[in-house]
Coordinates of C-alpha atoms in Angstrom, one line a residue:
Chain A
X19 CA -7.9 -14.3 -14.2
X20 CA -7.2 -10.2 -14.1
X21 CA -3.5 -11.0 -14.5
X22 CA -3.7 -13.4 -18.1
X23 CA -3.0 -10.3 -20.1
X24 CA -0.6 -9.1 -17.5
X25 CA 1.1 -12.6 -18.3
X26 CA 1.2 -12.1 -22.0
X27 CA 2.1 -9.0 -21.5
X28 CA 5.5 -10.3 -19.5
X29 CA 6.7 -12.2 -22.2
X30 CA 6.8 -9.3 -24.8
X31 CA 9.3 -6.8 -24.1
X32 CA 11.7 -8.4 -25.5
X33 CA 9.9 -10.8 -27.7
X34 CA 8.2 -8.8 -29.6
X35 CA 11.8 -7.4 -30.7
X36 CA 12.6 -10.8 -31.8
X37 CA 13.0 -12.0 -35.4
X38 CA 12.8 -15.9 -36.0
X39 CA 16.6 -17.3 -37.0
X40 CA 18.2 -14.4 -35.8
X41 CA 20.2 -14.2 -32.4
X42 CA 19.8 -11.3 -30.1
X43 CA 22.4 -9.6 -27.8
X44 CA 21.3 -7.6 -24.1
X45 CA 23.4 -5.9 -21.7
X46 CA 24.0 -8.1 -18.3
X47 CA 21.7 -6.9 -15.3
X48 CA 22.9 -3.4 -14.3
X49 CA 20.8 -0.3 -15.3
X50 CA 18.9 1.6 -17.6
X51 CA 19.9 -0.1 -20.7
X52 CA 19.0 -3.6 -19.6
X53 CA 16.0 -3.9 -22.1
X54 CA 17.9 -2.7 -25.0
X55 CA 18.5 -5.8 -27.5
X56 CA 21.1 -5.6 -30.5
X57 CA 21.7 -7.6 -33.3
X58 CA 25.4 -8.6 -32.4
X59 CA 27.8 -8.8 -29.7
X60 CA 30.2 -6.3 -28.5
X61 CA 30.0 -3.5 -25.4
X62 CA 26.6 -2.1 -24.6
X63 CA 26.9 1.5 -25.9
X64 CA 25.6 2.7 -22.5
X65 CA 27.1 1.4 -19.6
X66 CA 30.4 -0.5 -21.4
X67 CA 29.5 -3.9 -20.2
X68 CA 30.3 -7.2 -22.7
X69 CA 26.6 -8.2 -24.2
X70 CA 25.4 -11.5 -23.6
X71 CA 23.1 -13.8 -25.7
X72 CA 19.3 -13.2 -25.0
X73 CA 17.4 -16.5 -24.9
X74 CA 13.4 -15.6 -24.2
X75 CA 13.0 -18.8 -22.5
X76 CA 15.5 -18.8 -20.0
X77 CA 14.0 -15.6 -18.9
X78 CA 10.5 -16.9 -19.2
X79 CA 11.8 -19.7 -17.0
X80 CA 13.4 -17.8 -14.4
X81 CA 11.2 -15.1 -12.5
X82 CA 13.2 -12.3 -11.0
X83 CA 13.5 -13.2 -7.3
X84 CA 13.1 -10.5 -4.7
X85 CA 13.6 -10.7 -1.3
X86 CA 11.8 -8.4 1.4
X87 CA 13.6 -7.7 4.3
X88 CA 11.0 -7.1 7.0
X89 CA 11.6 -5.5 10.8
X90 CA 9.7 -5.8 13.3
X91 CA 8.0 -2.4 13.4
X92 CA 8.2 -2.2 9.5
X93 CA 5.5 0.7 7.9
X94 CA 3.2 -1.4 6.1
X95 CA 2.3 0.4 3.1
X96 CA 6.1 0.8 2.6
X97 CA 6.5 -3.3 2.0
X98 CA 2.9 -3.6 0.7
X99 CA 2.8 -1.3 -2.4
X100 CA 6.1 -2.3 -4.2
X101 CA 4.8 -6.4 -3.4
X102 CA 1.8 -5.9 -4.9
X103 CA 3.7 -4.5 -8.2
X104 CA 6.2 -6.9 -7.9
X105 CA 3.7 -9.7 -7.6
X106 CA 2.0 -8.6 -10.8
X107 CA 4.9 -8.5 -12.6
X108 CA 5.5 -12.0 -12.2
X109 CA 8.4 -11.8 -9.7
X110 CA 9.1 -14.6 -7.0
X111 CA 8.6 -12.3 -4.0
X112 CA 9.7 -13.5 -0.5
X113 CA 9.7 -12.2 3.2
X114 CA 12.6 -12.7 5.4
X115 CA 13.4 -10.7 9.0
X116 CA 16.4 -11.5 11.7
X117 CA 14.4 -14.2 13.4
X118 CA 12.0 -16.5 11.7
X119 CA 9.3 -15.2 15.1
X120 CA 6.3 -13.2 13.8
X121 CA 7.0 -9.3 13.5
X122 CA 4.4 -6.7 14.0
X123 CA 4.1 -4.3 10.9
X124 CA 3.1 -0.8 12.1
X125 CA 2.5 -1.9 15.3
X126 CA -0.8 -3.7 14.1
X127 CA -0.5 -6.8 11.4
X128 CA 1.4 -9.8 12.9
X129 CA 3.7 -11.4 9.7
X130 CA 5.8 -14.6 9.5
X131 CA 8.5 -14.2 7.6
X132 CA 9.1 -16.8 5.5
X133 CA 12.6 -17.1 6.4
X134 CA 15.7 -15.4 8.9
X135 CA 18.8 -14.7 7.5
X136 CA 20.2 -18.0 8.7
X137 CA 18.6 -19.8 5.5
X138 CA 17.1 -16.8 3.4
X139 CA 18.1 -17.9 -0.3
X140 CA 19.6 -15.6 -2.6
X141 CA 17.3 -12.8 -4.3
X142 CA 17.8 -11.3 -7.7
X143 CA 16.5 -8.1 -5.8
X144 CA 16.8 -7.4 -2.2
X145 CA 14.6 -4.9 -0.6
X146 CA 14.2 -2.8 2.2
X147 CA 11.6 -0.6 3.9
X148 CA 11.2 1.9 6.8
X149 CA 9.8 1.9 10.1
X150 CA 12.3 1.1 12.5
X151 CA 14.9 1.0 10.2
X152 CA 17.0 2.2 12.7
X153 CA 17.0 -1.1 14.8
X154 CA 18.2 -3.0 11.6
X155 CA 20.9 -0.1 10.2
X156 CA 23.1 -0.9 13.6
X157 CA 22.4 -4.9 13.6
X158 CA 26.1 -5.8 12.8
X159 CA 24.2 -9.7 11.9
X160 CA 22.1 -8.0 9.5
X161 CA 24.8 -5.7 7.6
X162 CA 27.3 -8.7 7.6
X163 CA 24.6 -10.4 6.2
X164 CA 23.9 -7.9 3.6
X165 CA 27.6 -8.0 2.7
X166 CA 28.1 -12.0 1.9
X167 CA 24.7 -11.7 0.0
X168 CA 26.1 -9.2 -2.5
X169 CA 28.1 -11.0 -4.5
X170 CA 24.2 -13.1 -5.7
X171 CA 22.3 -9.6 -5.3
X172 CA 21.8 -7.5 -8.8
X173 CA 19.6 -5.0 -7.2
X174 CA 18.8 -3.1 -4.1
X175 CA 15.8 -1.3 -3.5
X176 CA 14.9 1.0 -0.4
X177 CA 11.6 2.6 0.0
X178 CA 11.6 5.4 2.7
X179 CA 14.0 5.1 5.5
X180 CA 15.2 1.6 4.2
X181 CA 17.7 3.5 2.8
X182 CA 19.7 3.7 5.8
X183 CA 20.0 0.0 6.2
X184 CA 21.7 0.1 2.7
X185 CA 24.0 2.7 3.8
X186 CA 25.1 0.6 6.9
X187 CA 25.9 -1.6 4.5
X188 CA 28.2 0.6 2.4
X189 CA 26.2 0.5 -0.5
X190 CA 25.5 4.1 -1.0
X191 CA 29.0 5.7 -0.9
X192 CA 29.0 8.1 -4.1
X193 CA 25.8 7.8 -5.0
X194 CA 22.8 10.2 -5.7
X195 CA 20.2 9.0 -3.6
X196 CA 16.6 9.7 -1.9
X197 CA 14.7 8.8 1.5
X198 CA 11.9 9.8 3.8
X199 CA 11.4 13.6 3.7
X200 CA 12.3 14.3 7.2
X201 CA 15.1 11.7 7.2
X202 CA 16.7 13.3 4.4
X203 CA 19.4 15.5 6.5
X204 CA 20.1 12.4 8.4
X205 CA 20.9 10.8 5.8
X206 CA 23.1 13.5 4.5
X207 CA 25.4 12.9 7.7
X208 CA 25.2 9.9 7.6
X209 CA 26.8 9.4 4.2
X210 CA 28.7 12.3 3.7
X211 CA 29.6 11.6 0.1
X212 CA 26.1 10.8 -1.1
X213 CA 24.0 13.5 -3.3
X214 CA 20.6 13.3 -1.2
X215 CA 18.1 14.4 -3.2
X216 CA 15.0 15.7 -1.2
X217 CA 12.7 16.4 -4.4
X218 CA 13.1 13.1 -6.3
X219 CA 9.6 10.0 -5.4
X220 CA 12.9 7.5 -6.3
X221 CA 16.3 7.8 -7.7
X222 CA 17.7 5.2 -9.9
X223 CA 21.5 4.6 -9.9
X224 CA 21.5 1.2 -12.5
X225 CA 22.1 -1.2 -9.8
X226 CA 20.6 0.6 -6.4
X227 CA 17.3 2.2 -6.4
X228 CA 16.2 4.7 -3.4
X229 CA 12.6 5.7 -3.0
X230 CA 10.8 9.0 -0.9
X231 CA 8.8 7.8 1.9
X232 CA 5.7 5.2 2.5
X233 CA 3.8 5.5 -1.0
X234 CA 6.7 6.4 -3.1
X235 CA 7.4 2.8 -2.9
X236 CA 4.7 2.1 -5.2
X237 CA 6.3 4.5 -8.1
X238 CA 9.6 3.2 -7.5
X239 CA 8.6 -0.4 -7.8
X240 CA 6.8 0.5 -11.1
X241 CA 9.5 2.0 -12.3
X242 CA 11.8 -0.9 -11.6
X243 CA 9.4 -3.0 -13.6
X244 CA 9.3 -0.8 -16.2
X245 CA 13.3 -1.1 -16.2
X246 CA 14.0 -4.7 -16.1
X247 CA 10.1 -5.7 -18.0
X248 CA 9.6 -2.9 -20.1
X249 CA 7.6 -0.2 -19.9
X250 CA 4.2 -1.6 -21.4
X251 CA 4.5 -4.2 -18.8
X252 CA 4.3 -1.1 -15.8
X253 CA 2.0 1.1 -17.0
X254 CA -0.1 -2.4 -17.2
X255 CA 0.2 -2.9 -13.8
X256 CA -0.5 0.5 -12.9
X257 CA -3.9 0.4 -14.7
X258 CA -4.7 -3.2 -12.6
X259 CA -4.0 -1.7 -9.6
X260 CA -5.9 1.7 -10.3
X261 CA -2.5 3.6 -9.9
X262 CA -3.4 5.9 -12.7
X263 CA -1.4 8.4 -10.3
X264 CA 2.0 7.1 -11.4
X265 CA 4.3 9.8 -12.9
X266 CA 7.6 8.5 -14.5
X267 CA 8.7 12.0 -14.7
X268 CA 9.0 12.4 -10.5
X269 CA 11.6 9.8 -10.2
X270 CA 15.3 10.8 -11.3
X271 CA 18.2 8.6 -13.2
X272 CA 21.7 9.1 -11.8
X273 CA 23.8 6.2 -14.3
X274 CA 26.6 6.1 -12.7
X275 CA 29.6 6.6 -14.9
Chain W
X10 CA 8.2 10.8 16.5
X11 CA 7.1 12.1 12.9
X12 CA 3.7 11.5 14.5
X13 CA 3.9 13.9 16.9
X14 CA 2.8 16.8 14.8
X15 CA -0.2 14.6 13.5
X16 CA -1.2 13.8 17.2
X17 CA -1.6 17.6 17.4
X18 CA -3.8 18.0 14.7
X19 CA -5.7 15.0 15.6
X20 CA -7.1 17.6 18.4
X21 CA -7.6 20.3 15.9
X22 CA -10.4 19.8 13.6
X23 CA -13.1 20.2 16.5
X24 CA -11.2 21.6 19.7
X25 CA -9.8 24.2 17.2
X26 CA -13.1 25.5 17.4
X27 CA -14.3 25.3 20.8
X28 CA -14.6 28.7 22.7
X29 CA -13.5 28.2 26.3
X30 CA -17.1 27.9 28.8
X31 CA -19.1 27.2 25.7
X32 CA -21.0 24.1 25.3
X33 CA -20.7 22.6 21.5
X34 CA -23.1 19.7 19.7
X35 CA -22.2 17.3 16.9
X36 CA -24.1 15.3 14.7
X37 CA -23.7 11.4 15.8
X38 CA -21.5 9.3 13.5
X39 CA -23.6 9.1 10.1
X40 CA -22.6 10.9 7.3
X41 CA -20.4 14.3 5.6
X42 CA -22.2 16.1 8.3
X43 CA -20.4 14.0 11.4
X44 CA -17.8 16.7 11.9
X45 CA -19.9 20.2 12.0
X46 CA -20.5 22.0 15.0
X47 CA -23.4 23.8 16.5
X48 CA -23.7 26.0 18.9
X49 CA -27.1 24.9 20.2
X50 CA -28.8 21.3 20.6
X51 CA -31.6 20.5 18.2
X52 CA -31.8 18.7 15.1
X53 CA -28.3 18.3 12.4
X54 CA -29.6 20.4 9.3
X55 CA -28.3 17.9 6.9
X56 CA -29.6 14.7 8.1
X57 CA -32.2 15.7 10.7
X58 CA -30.5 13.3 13.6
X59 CA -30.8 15.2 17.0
X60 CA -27.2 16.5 17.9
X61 CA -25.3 15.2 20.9
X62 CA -22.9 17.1 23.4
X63 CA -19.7 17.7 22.1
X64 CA -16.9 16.3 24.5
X65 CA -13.3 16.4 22.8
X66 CA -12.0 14.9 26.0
X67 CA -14.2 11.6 25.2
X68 CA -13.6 11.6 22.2
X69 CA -9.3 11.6 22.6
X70 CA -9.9 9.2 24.8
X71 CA -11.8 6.6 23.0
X72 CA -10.3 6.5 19.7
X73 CA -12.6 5.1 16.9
X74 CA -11.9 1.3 16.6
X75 CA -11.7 -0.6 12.7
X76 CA -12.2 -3.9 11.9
X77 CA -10.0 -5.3 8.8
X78 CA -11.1 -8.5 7.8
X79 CA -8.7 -10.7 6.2
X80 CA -9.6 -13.5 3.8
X81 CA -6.8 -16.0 2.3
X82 CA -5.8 -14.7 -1.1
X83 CA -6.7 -11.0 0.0
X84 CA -5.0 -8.4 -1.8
X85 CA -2.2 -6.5 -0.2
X86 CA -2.1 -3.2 -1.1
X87 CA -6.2 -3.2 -0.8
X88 CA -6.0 -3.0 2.6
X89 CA -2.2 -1.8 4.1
X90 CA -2.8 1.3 2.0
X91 CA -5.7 2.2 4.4
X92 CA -3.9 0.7 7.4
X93 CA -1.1 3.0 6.8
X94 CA -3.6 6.1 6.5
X95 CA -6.3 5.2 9.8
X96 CA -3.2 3.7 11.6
X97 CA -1.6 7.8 11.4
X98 CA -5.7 9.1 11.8
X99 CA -4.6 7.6 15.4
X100 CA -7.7 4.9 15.3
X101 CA -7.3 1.5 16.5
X102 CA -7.2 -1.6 13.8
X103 CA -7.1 -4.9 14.5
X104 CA -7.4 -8.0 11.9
X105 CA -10.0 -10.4 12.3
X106 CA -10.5 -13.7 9.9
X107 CA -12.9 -16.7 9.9
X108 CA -10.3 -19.1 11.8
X109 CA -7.4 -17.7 13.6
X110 CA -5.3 -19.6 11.5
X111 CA -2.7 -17.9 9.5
X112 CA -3.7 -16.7 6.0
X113 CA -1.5 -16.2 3.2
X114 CA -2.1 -12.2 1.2
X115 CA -1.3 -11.9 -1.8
X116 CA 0.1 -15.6 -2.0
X117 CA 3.1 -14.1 -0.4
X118 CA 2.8 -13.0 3.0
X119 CA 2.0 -14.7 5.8
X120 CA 0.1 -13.1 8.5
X121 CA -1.8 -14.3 11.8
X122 CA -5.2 -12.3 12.5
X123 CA -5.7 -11.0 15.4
X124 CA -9.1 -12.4 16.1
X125 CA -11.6 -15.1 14.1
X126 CA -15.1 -14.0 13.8
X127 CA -15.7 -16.4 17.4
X128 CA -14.4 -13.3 19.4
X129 CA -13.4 -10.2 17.4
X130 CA -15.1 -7.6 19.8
X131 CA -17.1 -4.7 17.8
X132 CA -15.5 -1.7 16.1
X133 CA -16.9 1.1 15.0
X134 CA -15.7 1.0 11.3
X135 CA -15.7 -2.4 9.6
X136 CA -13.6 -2.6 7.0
X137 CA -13.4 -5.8 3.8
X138 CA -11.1 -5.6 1.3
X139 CA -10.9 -7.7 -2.2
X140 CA -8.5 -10.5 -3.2
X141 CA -10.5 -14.2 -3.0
X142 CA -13.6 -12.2 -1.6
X143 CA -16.0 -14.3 -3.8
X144 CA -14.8 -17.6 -1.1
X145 CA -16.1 -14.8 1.7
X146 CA -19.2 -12.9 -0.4
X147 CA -20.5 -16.7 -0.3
X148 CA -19.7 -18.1 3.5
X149 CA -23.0 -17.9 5.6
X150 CA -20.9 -18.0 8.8
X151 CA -19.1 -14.5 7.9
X152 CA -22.0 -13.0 6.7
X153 CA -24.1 -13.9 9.3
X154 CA -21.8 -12.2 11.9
X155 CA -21.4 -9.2 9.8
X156 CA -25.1 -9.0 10.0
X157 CA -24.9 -9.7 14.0
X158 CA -22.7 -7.2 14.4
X159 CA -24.6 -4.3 12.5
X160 CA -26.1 -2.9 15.3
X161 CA -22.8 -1.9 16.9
X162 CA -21.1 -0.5 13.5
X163 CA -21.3 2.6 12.9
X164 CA -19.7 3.1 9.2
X165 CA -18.5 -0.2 6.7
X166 CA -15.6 0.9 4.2
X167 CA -14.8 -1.7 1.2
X168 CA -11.9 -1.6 -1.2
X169 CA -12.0 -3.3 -4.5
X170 CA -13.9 -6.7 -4.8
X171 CA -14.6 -5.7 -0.6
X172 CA -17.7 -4.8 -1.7
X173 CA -19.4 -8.2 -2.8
X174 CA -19.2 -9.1 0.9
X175 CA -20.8 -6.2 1.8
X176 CA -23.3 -6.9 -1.1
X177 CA -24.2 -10.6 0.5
X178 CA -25.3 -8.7 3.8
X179 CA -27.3 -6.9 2.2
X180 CA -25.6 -3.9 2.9
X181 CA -25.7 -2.4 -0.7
X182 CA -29.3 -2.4 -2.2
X183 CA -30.4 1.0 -3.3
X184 CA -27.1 2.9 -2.7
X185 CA -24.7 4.2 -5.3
X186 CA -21.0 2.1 -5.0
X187 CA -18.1 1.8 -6.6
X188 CA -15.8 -1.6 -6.9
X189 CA -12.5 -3.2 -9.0
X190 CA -13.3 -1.7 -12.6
X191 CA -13.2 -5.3 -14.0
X192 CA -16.0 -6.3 -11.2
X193 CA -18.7 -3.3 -12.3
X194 CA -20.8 -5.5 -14.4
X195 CA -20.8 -8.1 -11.9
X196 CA -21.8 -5.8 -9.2
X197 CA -24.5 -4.9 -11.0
X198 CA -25.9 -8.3 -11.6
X199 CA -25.4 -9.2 -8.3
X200 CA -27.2 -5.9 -6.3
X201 CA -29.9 -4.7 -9.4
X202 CA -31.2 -2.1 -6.8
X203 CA -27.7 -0.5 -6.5
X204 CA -26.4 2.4 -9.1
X205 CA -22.6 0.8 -9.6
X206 CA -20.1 4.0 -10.4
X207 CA -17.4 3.4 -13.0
X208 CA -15.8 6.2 -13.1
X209 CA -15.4 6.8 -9.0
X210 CA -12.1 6.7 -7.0
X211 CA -14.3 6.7 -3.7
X212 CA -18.5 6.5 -2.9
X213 CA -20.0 7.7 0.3
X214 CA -23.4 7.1 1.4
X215 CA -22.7 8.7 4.4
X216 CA -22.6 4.9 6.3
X217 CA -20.8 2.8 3.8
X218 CA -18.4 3.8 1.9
X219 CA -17.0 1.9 -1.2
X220 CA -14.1 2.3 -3.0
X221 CA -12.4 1.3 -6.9
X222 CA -10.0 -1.2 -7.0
X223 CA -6.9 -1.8 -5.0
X224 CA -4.7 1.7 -4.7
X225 CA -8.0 3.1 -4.4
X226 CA -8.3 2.0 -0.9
X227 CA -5.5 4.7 0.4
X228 CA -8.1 7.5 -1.5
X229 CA -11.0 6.2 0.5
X230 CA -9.8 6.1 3.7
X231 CA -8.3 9.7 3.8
X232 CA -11.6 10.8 2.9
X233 CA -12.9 8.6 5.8
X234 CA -10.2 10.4 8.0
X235 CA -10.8 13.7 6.3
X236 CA -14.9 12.9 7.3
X237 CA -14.3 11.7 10.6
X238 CA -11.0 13.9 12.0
X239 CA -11.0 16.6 9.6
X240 CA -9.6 17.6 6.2
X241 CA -6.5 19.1 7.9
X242 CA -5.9 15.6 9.4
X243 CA -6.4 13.7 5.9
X244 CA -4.1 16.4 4.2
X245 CA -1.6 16.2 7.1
X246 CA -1.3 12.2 7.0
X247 CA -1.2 12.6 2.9
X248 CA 1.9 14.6 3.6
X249 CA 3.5 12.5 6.0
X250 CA 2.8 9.3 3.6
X251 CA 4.4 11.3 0.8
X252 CA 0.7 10.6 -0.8
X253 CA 0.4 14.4 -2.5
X254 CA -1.5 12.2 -5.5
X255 CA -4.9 12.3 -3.3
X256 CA -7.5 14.0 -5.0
X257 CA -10.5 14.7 -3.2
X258 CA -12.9 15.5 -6.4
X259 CA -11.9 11.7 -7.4
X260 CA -14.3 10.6 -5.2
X261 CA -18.6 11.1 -5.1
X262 CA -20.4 11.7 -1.6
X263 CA -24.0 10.5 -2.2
X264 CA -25.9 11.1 0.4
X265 CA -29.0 8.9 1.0
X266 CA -32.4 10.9 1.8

């Protein structure tokens, strides 16, 4: 019942831009300018990309899917705050782990994943969390994995040391990025040509999103709803949840050019 | 490893004050006084109780034990946020549910409880959290063994809707609470005797302890922590969870006479 005016509220970032008889034009899923909307097609004046057609009710029809790629050992506030922002948002959140066997988060809550990566299906969003990340980071299944998923994924998102699962996986080569705050010259070796930033709660690079550690996940998850739903739709959520603490300003944008 | 340092400290707030061949006193487990020392027995100036040895040995070797119980539907980020926070305080939680069955949080994740009310053993802290609490706030069977169990709990600690359940035991008349800000009017219906705080991250009573709504929760128990270990534990596990947004003032202590 809380969440009817989160629901309206879903359906009007780009609606409420939207003129009867007249067709609309959005950039395709990649960074910041993916809620802009323009009266014609051509290139999106940020990122170069060709614009595409907006249609409300396909979008209203298709929830963002994210999947949540738990470990056993997993820090459970890491997973927890950015699934209870995705959840009110309206996205199709899912678990999935190596094995489909229960996992112990923070050595306490037993979770069933809801699947392994043997029939996990594809995720608008794929996200990952710290707590023995290490055990996943060297898992050649799991990076291979990661790899022949990429192709369907528009998003990555790592809260805390997740982010050195995405590395494993290539994904951060070049990029300005953020982690755990004692991980942070770790991950500095471990990607040499990554810009680690140490005083950033997330860093946004369009398509891969990085978080500080445990309850920066919350901020960064609001800010990826505040990317891809609009920004009414976030602070909405942070007022449900009692996250008055959410500060846009401490998270960084890095567009890649 | 990152805990090691918080381990330390988990020593600190009371040993740091022990001279070597004297003999300490502490007020039992009751209230903003719990983690004073004296010098001498007699009676605890704030809340008259008669003060106990102080034995930090004991006391590292039993570490306080915390009940979460875990209704279907409940909330996610209600209760990881303090599992994440009394998981680092070093105390021992373990789930317990009506049926051992697995329960779904959130709608999303799965997780098997540890225990059903038939043989959860006793903890010192119990702990409810909202999320579908209205299906527990009205199930004699829970309520009657939160009421069984009363004599062996020392402190109860609600997040968000948590509190109704609380409320059907009885456990709020007369006190001053908090709950979910859209659940203040109905709290107030529901315990008259009660003052019901809007505007309250956190409310002590020295034995319960209620907090607002969902992110809340992570407030609340750091001032549990910071009650029971310490305000240099609490500070030291905001730190570690990246959490610098914890503001003690946010929350009221109202100590009962």
């Amino acid at each position: 019942m809380k969440k009817i005016m989160l629901l309206l509220l879903l359906c009007l970032p780009f609606t409420g831009f939207t003129q009867p008889g007249t067709q609309q034009y959005v950039c395709p899923p990649c960074g910041p300018c993916d809620n802009k909307l323009f009266d014609k097609p051509g290139k999106c004046p940020d990122c170069g990309m060709d614009l595409i057609q907006f249609n409300p009710e396909t979008m209203k029809q298709q929830p963002l899917t994210i999947a949540f790629y738990l470990q056993d050992g997993v820090e459970v506030l890491d997973f927890a705050g950015p699934m209870e922002v995705f959840s009110y948002a309206g996205f199709k959140v899912f678990t999935v782990s190596r094995h489909k066997a229960p996992l112990k988060s923070q050595g306490i809550l037993t979770i069933v994943p809801d699947y392994s990566i043997e029939d996990a299906p594809p995720a608008d969003i794929f996200a990952v969390f710290g707590g023995n990340s290490s055990s996943t980071s060297v898992d050649q299944a799991v990076i291979s994995w990661i790899k022949a998923r990429d192709k369907d994924t528009r998003h990555y998102f790592s809260v805390c040391t997740g982010a050195f699962i995405l590395a494993s996986a290539g994904l951060l080569d070049n990029l300005t990025v953020t982690t755990f705050h004692s991980s942070i010259g770790y991950l500095r070796k471990k990607v040499p040509s990554a810009k680690v930033l140490d005083n950033a709660r997330y860093v946004d690079n369009g398509r891969i999103i990085t978080t500080a550690g445990i309850s920066a996940g919350i901020d960064g998850a609001l800010h990826v709803v505040s990317r891809l739903r609009g920004e009414a739709v976030a602070k909405e959520i942070a007022k449900e949840m009692e996250y008055d603490k959410y500060v846009p300003e401490q998270g960084v944008t890095a567009t890649q050019k």
